Coordinates of C-alpha atoms in Angstrom, one line a residue:
X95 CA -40.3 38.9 -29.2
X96 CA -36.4 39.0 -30.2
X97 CA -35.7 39.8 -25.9
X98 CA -37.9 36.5 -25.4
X99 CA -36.1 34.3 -28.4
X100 CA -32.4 35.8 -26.5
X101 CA -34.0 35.1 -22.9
X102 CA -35.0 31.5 -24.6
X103 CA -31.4 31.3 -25.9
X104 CA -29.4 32.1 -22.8
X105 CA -31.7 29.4 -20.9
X106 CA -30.4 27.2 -23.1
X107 CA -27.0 27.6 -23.3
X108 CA -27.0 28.1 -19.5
X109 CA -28.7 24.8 -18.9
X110 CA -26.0 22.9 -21.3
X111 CA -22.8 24.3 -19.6
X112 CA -24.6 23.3 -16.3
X113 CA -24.7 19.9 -18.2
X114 CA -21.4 19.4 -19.2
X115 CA -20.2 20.9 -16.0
X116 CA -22.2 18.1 -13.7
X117 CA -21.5 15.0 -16.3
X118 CA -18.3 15.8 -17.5
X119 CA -15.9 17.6 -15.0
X120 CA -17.7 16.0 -11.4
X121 CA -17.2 12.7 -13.3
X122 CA -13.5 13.7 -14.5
X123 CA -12.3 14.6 -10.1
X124 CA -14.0 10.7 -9.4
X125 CA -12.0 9.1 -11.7
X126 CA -9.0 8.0 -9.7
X127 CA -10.7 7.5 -6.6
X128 CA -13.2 4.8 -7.9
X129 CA -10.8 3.3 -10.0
X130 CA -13.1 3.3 -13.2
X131 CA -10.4 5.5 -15.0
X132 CA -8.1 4.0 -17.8
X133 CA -6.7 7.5 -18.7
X134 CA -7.2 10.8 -17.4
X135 CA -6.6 14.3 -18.2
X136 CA -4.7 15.4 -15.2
X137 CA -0.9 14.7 -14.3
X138 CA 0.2 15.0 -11.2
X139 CA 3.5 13.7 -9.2
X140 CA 3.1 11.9 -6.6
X141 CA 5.1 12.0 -3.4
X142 CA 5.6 9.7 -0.2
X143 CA 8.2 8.9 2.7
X144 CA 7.4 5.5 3.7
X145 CA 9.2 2.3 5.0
X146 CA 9.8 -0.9 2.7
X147 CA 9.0 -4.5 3.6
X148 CA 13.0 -4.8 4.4
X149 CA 13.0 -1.9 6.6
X150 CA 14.5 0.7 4.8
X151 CA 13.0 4.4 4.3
X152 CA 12.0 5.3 1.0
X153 CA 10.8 8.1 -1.2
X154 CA 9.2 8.6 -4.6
X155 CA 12.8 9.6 -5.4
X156 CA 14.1 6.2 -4.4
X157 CA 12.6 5.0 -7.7
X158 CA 13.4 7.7 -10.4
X159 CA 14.1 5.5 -13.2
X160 CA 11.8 3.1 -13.2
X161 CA 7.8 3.1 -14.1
X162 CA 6.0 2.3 -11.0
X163 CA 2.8 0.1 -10.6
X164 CA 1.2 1.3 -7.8
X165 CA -1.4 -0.3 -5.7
X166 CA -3.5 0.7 -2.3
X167 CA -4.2 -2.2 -0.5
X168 CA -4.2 -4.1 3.0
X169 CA -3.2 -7.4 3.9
X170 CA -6.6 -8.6 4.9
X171 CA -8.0 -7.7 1.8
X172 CA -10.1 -11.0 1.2
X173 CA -10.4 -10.0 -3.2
X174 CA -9.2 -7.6 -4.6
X175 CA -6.4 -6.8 -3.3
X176 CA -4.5 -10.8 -3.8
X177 CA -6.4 -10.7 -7.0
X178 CA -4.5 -7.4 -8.2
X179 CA -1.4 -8.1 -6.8
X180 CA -1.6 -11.5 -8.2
X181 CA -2.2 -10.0 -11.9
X182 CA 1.0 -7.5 -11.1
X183 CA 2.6 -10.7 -10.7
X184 CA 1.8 -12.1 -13.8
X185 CA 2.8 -8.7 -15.8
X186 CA 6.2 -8.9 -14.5
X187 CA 6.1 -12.7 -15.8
X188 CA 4.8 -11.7 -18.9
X189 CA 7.2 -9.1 -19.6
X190 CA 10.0 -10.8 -19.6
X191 CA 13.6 -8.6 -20.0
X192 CA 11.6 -5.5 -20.1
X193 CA 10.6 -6.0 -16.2
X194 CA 13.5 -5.1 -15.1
X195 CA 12.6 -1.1 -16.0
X196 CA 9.2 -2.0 -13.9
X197 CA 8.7 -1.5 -9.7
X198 CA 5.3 -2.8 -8.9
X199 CA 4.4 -0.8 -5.2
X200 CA 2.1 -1.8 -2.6
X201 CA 1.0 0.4 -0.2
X202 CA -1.0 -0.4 2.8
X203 CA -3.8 1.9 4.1
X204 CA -4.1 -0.2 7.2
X205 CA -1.1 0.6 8.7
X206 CA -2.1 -0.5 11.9
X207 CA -2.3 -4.4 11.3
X208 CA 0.5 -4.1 8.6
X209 CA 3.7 -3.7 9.8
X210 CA 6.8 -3.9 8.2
X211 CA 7.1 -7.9 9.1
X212 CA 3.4 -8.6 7.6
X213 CA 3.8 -6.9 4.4
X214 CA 7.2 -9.1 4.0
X215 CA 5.3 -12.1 4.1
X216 CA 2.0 -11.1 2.1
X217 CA 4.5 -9.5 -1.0
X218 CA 6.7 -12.6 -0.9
X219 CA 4.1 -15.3 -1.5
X220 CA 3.5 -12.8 -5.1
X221 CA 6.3 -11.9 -6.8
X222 CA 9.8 -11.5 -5.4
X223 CA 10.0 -7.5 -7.5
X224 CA 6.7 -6.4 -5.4
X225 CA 7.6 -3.7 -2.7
X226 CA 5.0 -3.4 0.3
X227 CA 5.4 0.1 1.7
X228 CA 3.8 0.9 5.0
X229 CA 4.4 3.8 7.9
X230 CA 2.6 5.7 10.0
X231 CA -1.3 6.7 9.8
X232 CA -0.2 10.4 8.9
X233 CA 2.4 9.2 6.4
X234 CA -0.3 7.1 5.0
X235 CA -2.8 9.9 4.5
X236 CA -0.5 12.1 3.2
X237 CA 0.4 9.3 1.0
X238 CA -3.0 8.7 -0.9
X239 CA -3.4 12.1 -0.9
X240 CA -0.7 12.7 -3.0
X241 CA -2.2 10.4 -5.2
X242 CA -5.3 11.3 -5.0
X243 CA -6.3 7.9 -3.7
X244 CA -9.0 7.0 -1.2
X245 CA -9.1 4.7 1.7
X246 CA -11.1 4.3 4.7
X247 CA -12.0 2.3 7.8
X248 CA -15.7 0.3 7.2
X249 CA -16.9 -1.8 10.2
X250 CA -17.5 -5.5 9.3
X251 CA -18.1 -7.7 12.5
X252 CA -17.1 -10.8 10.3
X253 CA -13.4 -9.2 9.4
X254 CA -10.4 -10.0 11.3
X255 CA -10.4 -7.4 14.8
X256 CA -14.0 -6.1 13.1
X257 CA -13.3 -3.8 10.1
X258 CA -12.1 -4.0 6.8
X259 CA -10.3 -0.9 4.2
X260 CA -12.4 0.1 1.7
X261 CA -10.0 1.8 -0.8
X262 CA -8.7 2.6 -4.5
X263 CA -9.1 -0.5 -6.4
X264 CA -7.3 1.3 -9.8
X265 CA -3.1 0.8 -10.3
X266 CA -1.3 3.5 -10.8
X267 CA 1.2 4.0 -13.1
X268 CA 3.9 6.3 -12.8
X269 CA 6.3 7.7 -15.3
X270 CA 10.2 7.1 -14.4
X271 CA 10.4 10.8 -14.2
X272 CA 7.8 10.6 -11.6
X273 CA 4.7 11.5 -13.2
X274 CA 1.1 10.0 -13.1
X275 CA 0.3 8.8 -16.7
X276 CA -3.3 6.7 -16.3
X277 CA -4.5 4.0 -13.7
X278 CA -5.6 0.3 -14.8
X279 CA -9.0 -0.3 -13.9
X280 CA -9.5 -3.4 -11.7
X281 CA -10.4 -6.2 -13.4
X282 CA -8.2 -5.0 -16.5
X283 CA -6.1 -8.5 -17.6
X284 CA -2.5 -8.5 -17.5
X285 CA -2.4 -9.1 -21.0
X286 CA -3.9 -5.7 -21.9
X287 CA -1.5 -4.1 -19.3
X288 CA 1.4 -5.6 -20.7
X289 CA 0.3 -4.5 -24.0
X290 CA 0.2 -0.8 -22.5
X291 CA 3.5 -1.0 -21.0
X292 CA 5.6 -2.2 -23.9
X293 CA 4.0 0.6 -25.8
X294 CA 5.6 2.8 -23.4
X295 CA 8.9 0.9 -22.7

């Protein structure tokens, strides 16, 4: 009878760490890439090599210094992307004299149809402190990889040249040291990010 209660037992206790395991850590490595997260547990620091909307080659080191407000995106983004990029604007509004220890990034992840030309008019009808990065499709990979972002190419015959980017709708934000802190879900108002940020300032 005690070998059946242990047997029981170990059942048990095998069947809650199975749980956890599926509910708490598979949820935990989606976090980023679906954008739901507001904090997570793991730090990371990103890198990139890419080229700005005035032509010049940057790097993650380029901005040491500043916190970064990062953003995957594309210039034919018909919603989310204007509507983020739009709310990054009004942070910077918002925040007065504290923006100017603030870079707000946007990458593209269809670096095909957003060249360095493109991304100088799309970031300009924003906010004149939004950067639009772009490069090549290898420097983009590597790029949302080292953020642990997703992206990809979705058919769509009613989308400008037939597709559209489905992608990370979360912002990043980055530490001036360089380090990922949390992401702001989309959605989140730039009130409550401003409230974050002058915690942090």
């Amino acid at each position: 009878m005690k070998t059946i209660h242990l047997i029981l037992w170990g059942s048990v206790a095998v069947g809650l760490i199975l749980f956890l395991w599926l509910n708490i850590f598979q949820d935990a490595s989606h976090l980023i890439e679906d954008g739901t997260s507001q904090n997570t547990a793991t730090t990371f620091i990103p890198t990139f090599s890419l080229t700005d909307h005035q032509g010049n080659v940057v790097t993650e080191q380029t901005y040491r210094g500043k916190w970064l407000l990062v953003f995957f995106g594309f210039t034919n983004c018909p919603d989310i992307c204007p509507t983020t990029l739009a709310d990054l604007a009004s942070v910077m509004e918002q925040l007065g004299a504290d923006a100017k220890a603030i870079k707000p990034l946007f990458i593209s992840v269809d670096p095909d149809r957003d060249q360095m030309e493109t991304m100088a008019q799309y970031v300009s009808a924003f906010h004149p402190a939004i950067v639009g990065l772009t490069g090549t499709g290898s420097q983009i990979t590597e790029t949302a990889e080292s953020f642990k972002a997703y992206f990809e190419k979705q058919p769509q015959e009613s989308a400008p040249d037939g597709y559209i980017m489905g992608h990370t709708s979360a912002v990043y934000l980055i530490s001036p040291d360089g380090v990922f802190i949390r992401t702001y879900s989309y959605g989140m108002s730039p009130e409550e990010i401003v409230a974050d940020l002058q915690q942090k300032l």
